Each structure stands twice: as structure tokens, then as C-alpha cells.
Amino acid sequence: MRGATHARWAVCAVAVALAATACGGGDGGSGETGAVLSASWGDPQNPLEPSNTNEVQGGKVLDMIFRGLKRYDPETGEAQDMLADSIETKDSRNFTVRVKNGWTFSNGEKVTAQSFVDAWNYGASLKNNQRNAYFFGYIEGYDETHPEKGEQTADTLSGLKVTDELTFTIALTQKFSTFPDTLGYAAFAPLPQAFFDDHDAWVAKPVGNGPYTVDTYTKGSQMSLRAWADYPGNDKARNGGVDLKVYTDNNTAYTDLLAGNLDLVDDVPASQLKNVKSDLGDRYLNTPAGIIQTLAFPFYDKAWNKTGSEKVRKGLSMAINRDQITETLFVKTRTPATDWTSPVLGKDGGFQDGLCGDACEYRPDEAKKLIQEGGGLPGGKVTITYNADTGSHKDWVDAVCNSINNALDNERACAGNPVGTFADFRNQITQQKMSGPFRAGWQMDYPLIQNFLQPLYYTNASSNDGKWSNNDFDEFVDRANQETDTAKAVGLFQQAEEVVRDNMAAIPLWYQNGSAGWSERLSDVKLNPFSVPVYDQIKVS
Amino acid sequence: MGRYVVRRLLQMIPVFIGATMLIFLMVNVMGDPIAGLCGERKCDPATTARLKKEFGLDKPLWQQYLTYMGNVFTGDFGTAFNGQKVTELMATAFPVTIRLTLIAILFEIVIGIALGVVTGLRRGRPVDTGVLLLTLVVISVPTFVTGLLLQLLLGVQWGWISPSVSSEAPFDELIVPGLVLASVSLAYVTRLTRTSIAENRRSDYVRTAIAKGLPRHRVITRHLLRNSLIPVVTFIGADIGFLMGGAIVTERIFNIHGVGYQIYQGILRQNTQTVVGFVTVLVLVFLVANLVVDLLYAVLDPRIRYA
């Protein structure tokens, strides 16, 4: 079969050379833009609405069918103007947004300032149950459209005002200098009137303003996207379209890729990492993504929150042999973490290689000493809680525990505590039932250092699951958000990160890479900082 | 016979209520389903409250169960977390799994019984020993190993089949997955038929039939097989429900979006509505299959007819 495939491509190559026709893989190309590729997909967990999608699979689609005010550069992660002509502010609190002229939705509707304001009002409104509503939390009037308790008293955000067809103003409740850079997140996408007129029809077949349009969508099995010929942006799709196929198991997707039934997998299964080089050669990509894995602590538990505890936490961190685990267990698809952000931010964005210092290096002797100085492990041992249903968390938690046990010369110092499902795991975390460190993964919403620190470590922040609280940290973050100069703001965030380091508020483990493998038909496959393939740039031969 | 059927139908009611209630309790014991909905981040309290209300999770459990069962009888199985009606999910998942089960059952009946008869009639011969060995191998190798191996060999190495089943899941694509799904049961059916045939071959009525000078094929099909099939029918009948619910492994390997896949997803996402809905239907399938088996008994052996 493989031999036959090779022969077919050879024939195709000749045909292309002679007649410059595209060689479709049986799917049929759409002429000028080229052939359609097929890619692996997972079933989105929530209804596909921009402000309701908070996981990668739904995010993939939104990235293909929507363009927002800003867009993160697929390579550098930098937020660049997309639909925004300009976003101006004098005080980092009141912003004037001018939307570019000439953009339309694929159903012909014009993208105006109203498209954004309506979409954001919809997202923030409590009665729409949007999972990403908190993204609008900085905008004035949010507490009226989305109160903590009870009914909402307003349907629209008072901080949003349309001043003319293509201009609107945003008023925030506090200074937030990097706010414009957050606008590349999918939750801030504009919505056409069709969304509000017939919501059910829209959800069944979403209409956006991105380079692709949804051709057919069979929930739970496949979504066919086609290049939108009249797309006004400069990042037109370089292929005819993408068929996203739902796979229940990434192993099957990988097998399909090997058998020539699938063109692109964006999650090479861990068990295949050893073969991937021989299977795919250079048609395999493994690049850093904005994901960091950490161990968080229950600071609501007195045992973990007394004087000297930080020494215990540092000691535990030193007892983990990150290099060995990432190399043997993850086959270098993880990079040992040396700070609390991610390399995708870059130096200018606030990533500091080695910020963690000795505390993130494997030093078994010092680890033992530090833990003793800090009063020993609470109750003589630690348990690391994790969810066992996805992501091979069991493997690395066991490895981490082994490493700790070896370093401390104590077989019983550390043990894993698996929780059956992710839902139950989250459940136990929100009910503050953790009695020891627990797995905390963080995938960034947007490539800003703010996103790696504030939601996780600010007092009572949305993802501060361990309930860590530190005045110095909060103060640095507040000051950073007020700072209009980006470089200075980043500097202040880095100072805040040093507070996290000095207290070892969470143990950084490793940065996660995104991986992808593809068939011989494809070229120019890249992953963006969110570890999602940049579909519109892929060329199909 | 009529009264027997009515009595059996009445017996199904408490079983149905008990089974659904157990499932309901089990899914709910796993904790708060909303907790996993917002990813690594906690849902804000207001949205949590709204979502709970929407899915009816804010009421006490007994009330949830009553409303749920009330709705079920009107054909409303609730809404899954992704906004789809559970009945919609069922409409896509059940036809696929039914096709898969049909193929598996066909394999069991055709190959299983044929091999069973052949070996039962030739006890101790090389054919018998060979098939016995083969079934032993099939039983002892886990399904996922057989599945992955066949997928790798037939799908990737030789390219005879597609390693994954497309979303429409037509009959021809389901043949290999159906065989994998059937494999273990098939081996049991073979062994069961073989033993039963070998045992009944020496019975008086078979000797009488032979002595009467009936042709061999008539002795085997009308006399020997009819009586030997009773345990086999029981097994296959119970297997229908088992195959439909237990196809999770096979469905995962071959990417079949059937019942097993939906239940698996439902459990992972702790989606009460999906899990309870699908299991409710499966319980019904089990009950009906059992009823049919009991009725078939009566057909096969008139002595078993109650009342």
C-alpha cells in the first residue's frame, strides 16, 4: 500500500509539472486555492460560540472562521492589529477602537463596531451562560450584566459605546495597560446579526469572518471547512479547505495518518513518540507551546501554610529530576521549566530563562536538608492528586514521586492520588479538599506574561486554586496593569514573578510542546503558540 | 403462553426502575458535573448556578430522578453539555452500534454454530483439537490486542481496509470491527455448541431418529441441533445487550462513533444526561433481549412453556 502511495505521488508530481493541476486526494480540490486536507479533531465540549469555547478543539474552529481586532502572530505570538485600525488610550482605562473598513462576514453582513459590541454584550450577559464571560470582567458595567449572585440588572455593558459605524469606546473599571493585547482571544470575536436572529441555526452551522467558512457540520463526527473565496484579509487560506474529523483516540488518528487516510494529526500519541522519526521523518514537528505544568499547593490547609513551609516546597522542587523525566518519559516533548511563564513569550514578553534558579534543579542532598529545616513533610509524606482519565498524568506523577522518594531516601515520602475523572478532580479542587500538592496545568489564553501570573496567583483570582495570597505580589500586578509602557509593565510582572519564586507558590515542572505529524501531501505545516496548526498557511500538493 | 409473556413484561418494570435509579445515583455520586465544564479554571458562581438550573442539577436527587423518568416517558432524554439533545445523540449513535452488533451476532451465529457443529460431531479428531486450540487463543488474547493487531496488519501494512471507520459507518467498513467485537463471544459460542452437540449425540432421541432411518442432515438439524441450541441461544441473547454496551474498546480502536463512544465521553465529562439516557436504553435492550430468549426457549422446547 505504501509503495502504491509513493507511486501515486510520483505520478501526481509529473502531472503537476506538466499541467500545473492540483492533485486532490479523492476529496476533490476547489480549483484555484488547491486541494482539501483532512485533519484530526476532538469533539468540542461546549456549544461552538466564541465566548463559550474554552478548550483547544473548539478553539481550532474559531481560529479558522473568525478574525478579531487583534491576531497573535503564529510564530512570535505578538498581538498584531487585524480588524483593528487603531486602539488608542491616554490613561490605560478608556480605549477608542477604530475598526477597519471593508470587512464582512461570509454571509455578506458588514463587520461594524456594533458587531463587536453586540458580541461582547452577549458574552458578558449572565442569562447566556457563557463559560468565558469573565473575559469581559474588566469592562465597566460587568457586575450589572453578570452579578456574582442573583439576577442581572442590565443587558448591556455600560462601558461599551458605539460612536459611529466603525468606532466604539471601551471603559474599564481599572487601569489595564495590556488590555488591547488580550483582544486577540477568540472570546472577543465579532458576531453577525444572523447569530442573534436565529441562534440555533447559527450554532448548527457557524458563520464568521475568517478565511474559512463552515460547509457542513455533523456534530460529534466531522466538520468540513472550505476556503472563503471573498475573504478580505491578507491571510487567505492557501488550501481549498480542511475536513476536521473527530477521533476518539489519538492513536487511531496516528494509524490513519500512516495508512494514508489522514493528512494531519496535531497530537502525536505519547506511545508513538519513539517511532515518529522513522515513521514520518521530517514530517514531524515538536515546538514549545504556551502551556506550563506545575504542582500547586493547598494554602487553605494550615499544614502547607505555616512559617517554613516555603522551604518544604522548595525542597520538594529540588527533589524532582526534571531533566530525566522530560527526557525518558516524555521523549523531549517537554522542556524542564525554569520560570513560571513560557518560552513562547520571548525575552521581551517576560520569559526569564533560569529565574527559578537552584530551586528548579535536581539537588537531592539540599532537598533533604531544606525539607528538614522547614519542619519536614506535613504528616511525614506528600500525596500528589491528579486526574487519571486523560493526558497520561499518572505516568509523570509516578515519576515525580519516585524522584522525590529517591532524593529523600524514603520509599513512602510521596505517592500519587488518582481521581477518576477531570470533572471530579476539578470538583475536589473547587471544594478545597486537597490535602497536598495537586496537578495544575495552565494553557495561556493569550501570550502575555500577565496571563501566566494574575489568574493563577493573584488573591482570589479565577484560577488561584491553591488560594495563595501575597500582598507584595498583588501590588506588583496592580502596578504593572497601571503602567502604560509595555516594557515597564513586563518588568513589574517579572518582579511579581520573583515573589512567586521566593515563596515557591507553585512548583514549576515543565513547558509543554505542541506536536504535529503530516502526510507527504502537505507542506508549510506550523503550530502557533497555542499548539494549534496554522491551517490557513498549509499547502496541499 | 400469553399469560407468561404478560408476567414477564410486568417483571421488567421493577428491574427497569431499579437499574436506572442505580445508574442515576452512580453518576451523581461522582460529584458536581459543572466543575469540569470550564476547563482548568473555575466557572464563576453565577454561571455555575445558571448552568445547574438549566440542567436541573440544583434540585434534590430524588426530584431529579422523578423529573428525569417523567421526561423519559415522553421521549425527552434531556440535553447534553454541548447543547445537543440526547435523543439526537442516540439517533446518530444507535444505528451505528446496531449495525456493528448485527455483524457481530451474525459472525457468532454463522461461524460459531457451524464450527461448533463440525467439532461436536468430530470429537477428538484433528479438526476438533485445532478449533479448540484456536478458540483458546482467541479467548485468552484481550480484544484490544486483536483489534490493534488487525488494524495494523490489514489497515496499515497491507492496506486492505481503512484503519478507521468513517462517520457514516456503512456495513462493509464494520466487518473487521464486527469480527473483533464478536471474537471472544464467537469462541464461546463454538465451544458451547460443541459440548452441547457432543452430549446430545448420544441421547436416546438421536439414536431413535437414526434407527428410524432419517437422513443424516435431518437428524442433525431437526433433532440434534434444535435441542443443543438452548444454551447457545441463551448466551447469544444475553450477548446482544452486552455487545451494544461493551463495544467501548472496539469502538475506540476503530474510531466508531457509536453507543460505547457516547457513554465513554459522557462519563469522562460526567454528563449525567448522556450517560443515564444511553444506559436507560441499554437496560431496555437487555430486558427485551432476555424476554426474546425466554420466548425462544418455548419455541425450541415445548416442555419449557410455562402456564
Short mmCIF file of C-alpha atoms in Angstrom, two decimals, chain A residues 142-385:
data_model
loop_
_atom_site.label_atom_id
_atom_site.label_comp_id
_atom_site.label_asym_id
_atom_site.label_seq_id
_atom_site.Cartn_x
_atom_site.Cartn_y
_atom_site.Cartn_z
CA TYR A 142 -19.90 43.85 34.02
CA ASP A 143 -21.16 43.45 37.58
CA GLU A 144 -24.61 44.52 36.40
CA THR A 145 -24.82 42.19 33.41
CA HIS A 146 -23.10 39.38 35.29
CA PRO A 147 -23.53 39.71 39.06
CA GLU A 148 -21.91 37.20 41.41
CA LYS A 149 -25.36 36.22 42.63
CA GLY A 150 -28.93 36.85 41.69
CA GLU A 151 -30.42 38.26 38.51
CA GLN A 152 -28.70 40.64 36.15
CA THR A 153 -29.86 44.24 36.24
CA ALA A 154 -28.60 45.26 32.80
CA ASP A 155 -28.39 43.51 29.45
CA THR A 156 -25.56 45.56 28.03
CA LEU A 157 -22.17 46.62 29.32
CA SER A 158 -22.25 50.32 30.20
CA GLY A 159 -18.55 50.56 29.35
CA LEU A 160 -19.12 49.89 25.65
CA LYS A 161 -20.33 52.72 23.41
CA VAL A 162 -20.67 52.81 19.66
CA THR A 163 -19.77 56.29 18.44
CA ASP A 164 -20.06 55.74 14.70
CA GLU A 165 -20.34 52.81 12.32
CA LEU A 166 -16.72 51.79 12.70
CA THR A 167 -15.77 53.26 16.07
CA PHE A 168 -16.53 52.26 19.62
CA THR A 169 -15.15 53.09 23.02
CA ILE A 170 -14.33 50.80 25.91
CA ALA A 171 -14.24 51.95 29.53
CA LEU A 172 -12.57 49.63 32.04
CA THR A 173 -13.12 49.53 35.77
CA GLN A 174 -9.39 49.74 36.39
CA LYS A 175 -6.22 50.52 34.53
CA PHE A 176 -5.12 47.62 32.38
CA SER A 177 -2.31 48.60 30.06
CA THR A 178 -2.05 45.33 28.15
CA PHE A 179 -5.81 45.10 27.60
CA PRO A 180 -5.60 45.70 23.81
CA ASP A 181 -3.27 42.72 23.53
CA THR A 182 -5.90 40.45 25.05
CA LEU A 183 -8.32 41.27 22.24
CA GLY A 184 -6.88 38.56 20.01
CA TYR A 185 -8.58 35.92 22.13
CA ALA A 186 -11.49 34.19 20.43
CA ALA A 187 -14.00 35.38 23.04
CA PHE A 188 -13.61 38.91 21.65
CA ALA A 189 -14.58 37.93 18.09
CA PRO A 190 -17.34 39.92 16.35
CA LEU A 191 -20.70 38.24 15.66
CA PRO A 192 -23.05 38.79 12.73
CA GLN A 193 -26.70 39.73 13.20
CA ALA A 194 -27.57 36.21 11.99
CA PHE A 195 -26.24 34.89 15.28
CA PHE A 196 -28.87 36.78 17.24
CA ASP A 197 -31.70 36.33 14.73
CA ASP A 198 -31.58 32.54 14.62
CA HIS A 199 -29.23 31.26 17.27
CA ASP A 200 -29.95 27.56 16.79
CA ALA A 201 -29.27 27.71 13.08
CA TRP A 202 -26.05 29.60 13.72
CA VAL A 203 -24.77 27.08 16.25
CA ALA A 204 -25.63 24.26 13.84
CA LYS A 205 -23.56 25.95 11.14
CA PRO A 206 -21.49 28.88 12.42
CA VAL A 207 -20.91 31.92 10.25
CA GLY A 208 -17.86 34.07 10.87
CA ASN A 209 -15.48 36.45 9.18
CA GLY A 210 -12.33 34.32 8.94
CA PRO A 211 -10.55 32.72 5.97
CA TYR A 212 -12.74 29.61 6.14
CA THR A 213 -16.47 29.01 6.04
CA VAL A 214 -18.28 26.04 7.51
CA ASP A 215 -19.52 23.86 4.68
CA THR A 216 -21.07 21.02 6.65
CA TYR A 217 -21.04 20.22 10.32
CA THR A 218 -22.09 16.85 11.70
CA LYS A 219 -21.78 17.18 15.45
CA GLY A 220 -19.55 14.60 17.01
CA SER A 221 -18.06 13.33 13.77
CA GLN A 222 -16.94 15.85 11.20
CA MET A 223 -16.75 19.49 10.22
CA SER A 224 -15.92 20.44 6.65
CA LEU A 225 -14.44 23.88 6.24
CA ARG A 226 -13.84 25.47 2.86
CA ALA A 227 -11.67 28.43 1.92
CA TRP A 228 -13.77 31.54 1.61
CA ALA A 229 -13.01 32.99 -1.81
CA ASP A 230 -14.04 36.55 -0.92
CA TYR A 231 -12.12 36.69 2.34
CA PRO A 232 -10.90 40.28 2.63
CA GLY A 233 -7.88 39.66 4.89
CA ASN A 234 -4.27 39.21 3.83
CA ASP A 235 -4.05 35.75 5.40
CA LYS A 236 -6.18 33.99 2.81
CA ALA A 237 -6.22 30.19 3.03
CA ARG A 238 -3.55 28.55 0.88
CA ASN A 239 -5.55 25.35 0.58
CA GLY A 240 -9.03 24.55 -0.59
CA GLY A 241 -10.30 23.67 2.82
CA VAL A 242 -9.96 21.47 5.84
CA ASP A 243 -12.02 18.45 6.86
CA LEU A 244 -11.84 18.13 10.61
CA LYS A 245 -12.54 14.54 11.60
CA VAL A 246 -13.39 13.61 15.17
CA TYR A 247 -11.15 10.91 16.60
CA THR A 248 -11.90 9.26 19.88
CA ASP A 249 -8.33 8.20 20.32
CA ASN A 250 -5.22 9.96 19.01
CA ASN A 251 -3.66 6.54 18.41
CA THR A 252 -6.29 5.81 15.76
CA ALA A 253 -5.66 9.18 14.16
CA TYR A 254 -1.96 8.41 14.02
CA THR A 255 -2.65 4.98 12.49
CA ASP A 256 -4.87 6.65 9.90
CA LEU A 257 -2.05 9.05 9.07
CA LEU A 258 0.32 6.13 8.50
CA ALA A 259 -2.25 4.37 6.33
CA GLY A 260 -2.70 7.48 4.20
CA ASN A 261 -6.27 8.20 5.29
CA LEU A 262 -5.49 11.38 7.13
CA ASP A 263 -3.25 14.32 6.31
CA LEU A 264 -2.59 15.96 9.65
CA VAL A 265 -2.56 14.97 13.29
CA ASP A 266 -1.85 17.69 15.82
CA ASP A 267 -1.39 15.43 18.80
CA VAL A 268 1.09 12.61 18.33
CA PRO A 269 0.31 10.00 20.99
CA ALA A 270 2.96 9.57 23.65
CA SER A 271 3.27 5.86 22.90
CA GLN A 272 4.30 6.59 19.31
CA LEU A 273 6.95 9.18 20.07
CA LYS A 274 9.69 6.58 19.81
CA ASN A 275 8.65 5.62 16.26
CA VAL A 276 7.68 9.00 14.97
CA LYS A 277 11.08 9.77 13.46
CA SER A 278 11.21 6.55 11.49
CA ASP A 279 7.53 6.76 10.53
CA LEU A 280 7.41 10.35 9.40
CA GLY A 281 10.98 11.60 9.09
CA ASP A 282 10.93 15.37 8.88
CA ARG A 283 7.16 15.48 8.58
CA TYR A 284 7.00 15.80 12.33
CA LEU A 285 7.05 18.95 14.41
CA ASN A 286 7.63 19.39 18.11
CA THR A 287 7.68 23.02 19.25
CA PRO A 288 7.08 24.82 22.53
CA ALA A 289 3.56 25.95 23.26
CA GLY A 290 2.18 28.31 25.85
CA ILE A 291 1.49 25.54 28.32
CA ILE A 292 3.18 25.01 31.67
CA GLN A 293 2.64 22.15 34.06
CA THR A 294 3.02 22.93 37.75
CA LEU A 295 2.29 21.46 41.15
CA ALA A 296 0.01 23.73 43.16
CA PHE A 297 -0.42 23.63 46.92
CA PRO A 298 -3.48 23.92 49.14
CA PHE A 299 -2.68 27.11 51.03
CA TYR A 300 -6.04 26.84 52.76
CA ASP A 301 -4.58 23.86 54.61
CA LYS A 302 -2.63 25.04 57.68
CA ALA A 303 -0.08 22.27 57.28
CA TRP A 304 1.05 23.77 53.97
CA ASN A 305 0.78 27.40 55.06
CA LYS A 306 2.94 27.93 58.11
CA THR A 307 6.30 29.57 58.58
CA GLY A 308 8.97 27.44 56.99
CA SER A 309 6.59 25.81 54.53
CA GLU A 310 8.27 27.59 51.66
CA LYS A 311 11.42 25.64 52.49
CA VAL A 312 9.49 22.40 52.26
CA ARG A 313 8.05 23.43 48.89
CA LYS A 314 11.49 24.45 47.63
CA GLY A 315 12.92 21.18 48.91
CA LEU A 316 10.26 19.22 47.05
CA SER A 317 11.04 21.17 43.91
CA MET A 318 14.73 20.33 44.24
CA ALA A 319 13.89 16.66 44.71
CA ILE A 320 12.33 16.42 41.25
CA ASN A 321 14.66 15.35 38.47
CA ARG A 322 13.05 17.31 35.64
CA ASP A 323 15.75 16.57 33.08
CA GLN A 324 15.44 12.84 33.47
CA ILE A 325 11.64 12.78 33.41
CA THR A 326 11.30 15.01 30.36
CA GLU A 327 13.95 13.04 28.52
CA THR A 328 12.94 9.46 29.26
CA LEU A 329 9.23 9.70 29.91
CA PHE A 330 8.26 12.50 27.55
CA VAL A 331 10.95 11.86 24.91
CA LYS A 332 11.82 15.57 24.95
CA THR A 333 8.30 16.75 24.19
CA ARG A 334 8.52 18.72 27.42
CA THR A 335 11.19 21.18 28.44
CA PRO A 336 12.20 21.46 32.11
CA ALA A 337 10.71 24.68 33.46
CA THR A 338 12.99 27.34 34.86
CA ASP A 339 10.36 30.00 35.49
CA TRP A 340 6.57 30.29 35.85
CA THR A 341 5.74 31.51 32.34
CA SER A 342 6.55 30.03 28.94
CA PRO A 343 9.32 30.39 26.35
CA VAL A 344 6.73 31.39 23.74
CA LEU A 345 6.54 34.83 25.40
CA GLY A 346 10.11 35.51 24.38
CA LYS A 347 12.55 37.67 26.33
CA ASP A 348 10.67 40.90 25.58
CA GLY A 349 7.40 39.31 26.60
CA GLY A 350 8.69 38.45 30.04
CA PHE A 351 10.08 34.91 29.81
CA GLN A 352 13.15 34.60 32.02
CA ASP A 353 15.22 31.52 31.49
CA GLY A 354 16.57 30.34 34.82
CA LEU A 355 14.55 32.65 37.05
CA CYS A 356 13.77 29.75 39.34
CA GLY A 357 17.48 29.12 39.88
CA ASP A 358 18.73 26.32 42.12
CA ALA A 359 15.24 25.56 43.33
CA CYS A 360 14.35 24.02 39.98
CA GLU A 361 17.50 21.95 39.69
CA TYR A 362 17.83 18.40 40.90
CA ARG A 363 19.75 18.63 44.19
CA PRO A 364 18.76 15.68 46.33
CA ASP A 365 21.04 16.47 49.26
CA GLU A 366 19.91 20.06 49.58
CA ALA A 367 16.32 18.98 49.11
CA LYS A 368 16.53 16.72 52.10
CA LYS A 369 18.14 19.43 54.21
CA LEU A 370 15.63 22.10 53.21
CA ILE A 371 12.64 19.94 53.97
CA GLN A 372 14.04 19.14 57.40
CA GLU A 373 14.70 22.81 58.08
CA GLY A 374 11.15 23.62 57.08
CA GLY A 375 9.76 21.21 59.63
CA GLY A 376 9.54 18.12 57.45
CA LEU A 377 6.72 16.98 55.20
CA PRO A 378 3.31 17.54 56.78
CA GLY A 379 2.32 14.20 58.26
CA GLY A 380 5.59 12.70 57.05
CA LYS A 381 4.50 12.32 53.43
CA VAL A 382 3.02 14.03 50.40
CA THR A 383 0.32 12.86 48.03
CA ILE A 384 0.05 14.35 44.57
CA THR A 385 -3.53 14.47 43.33
#
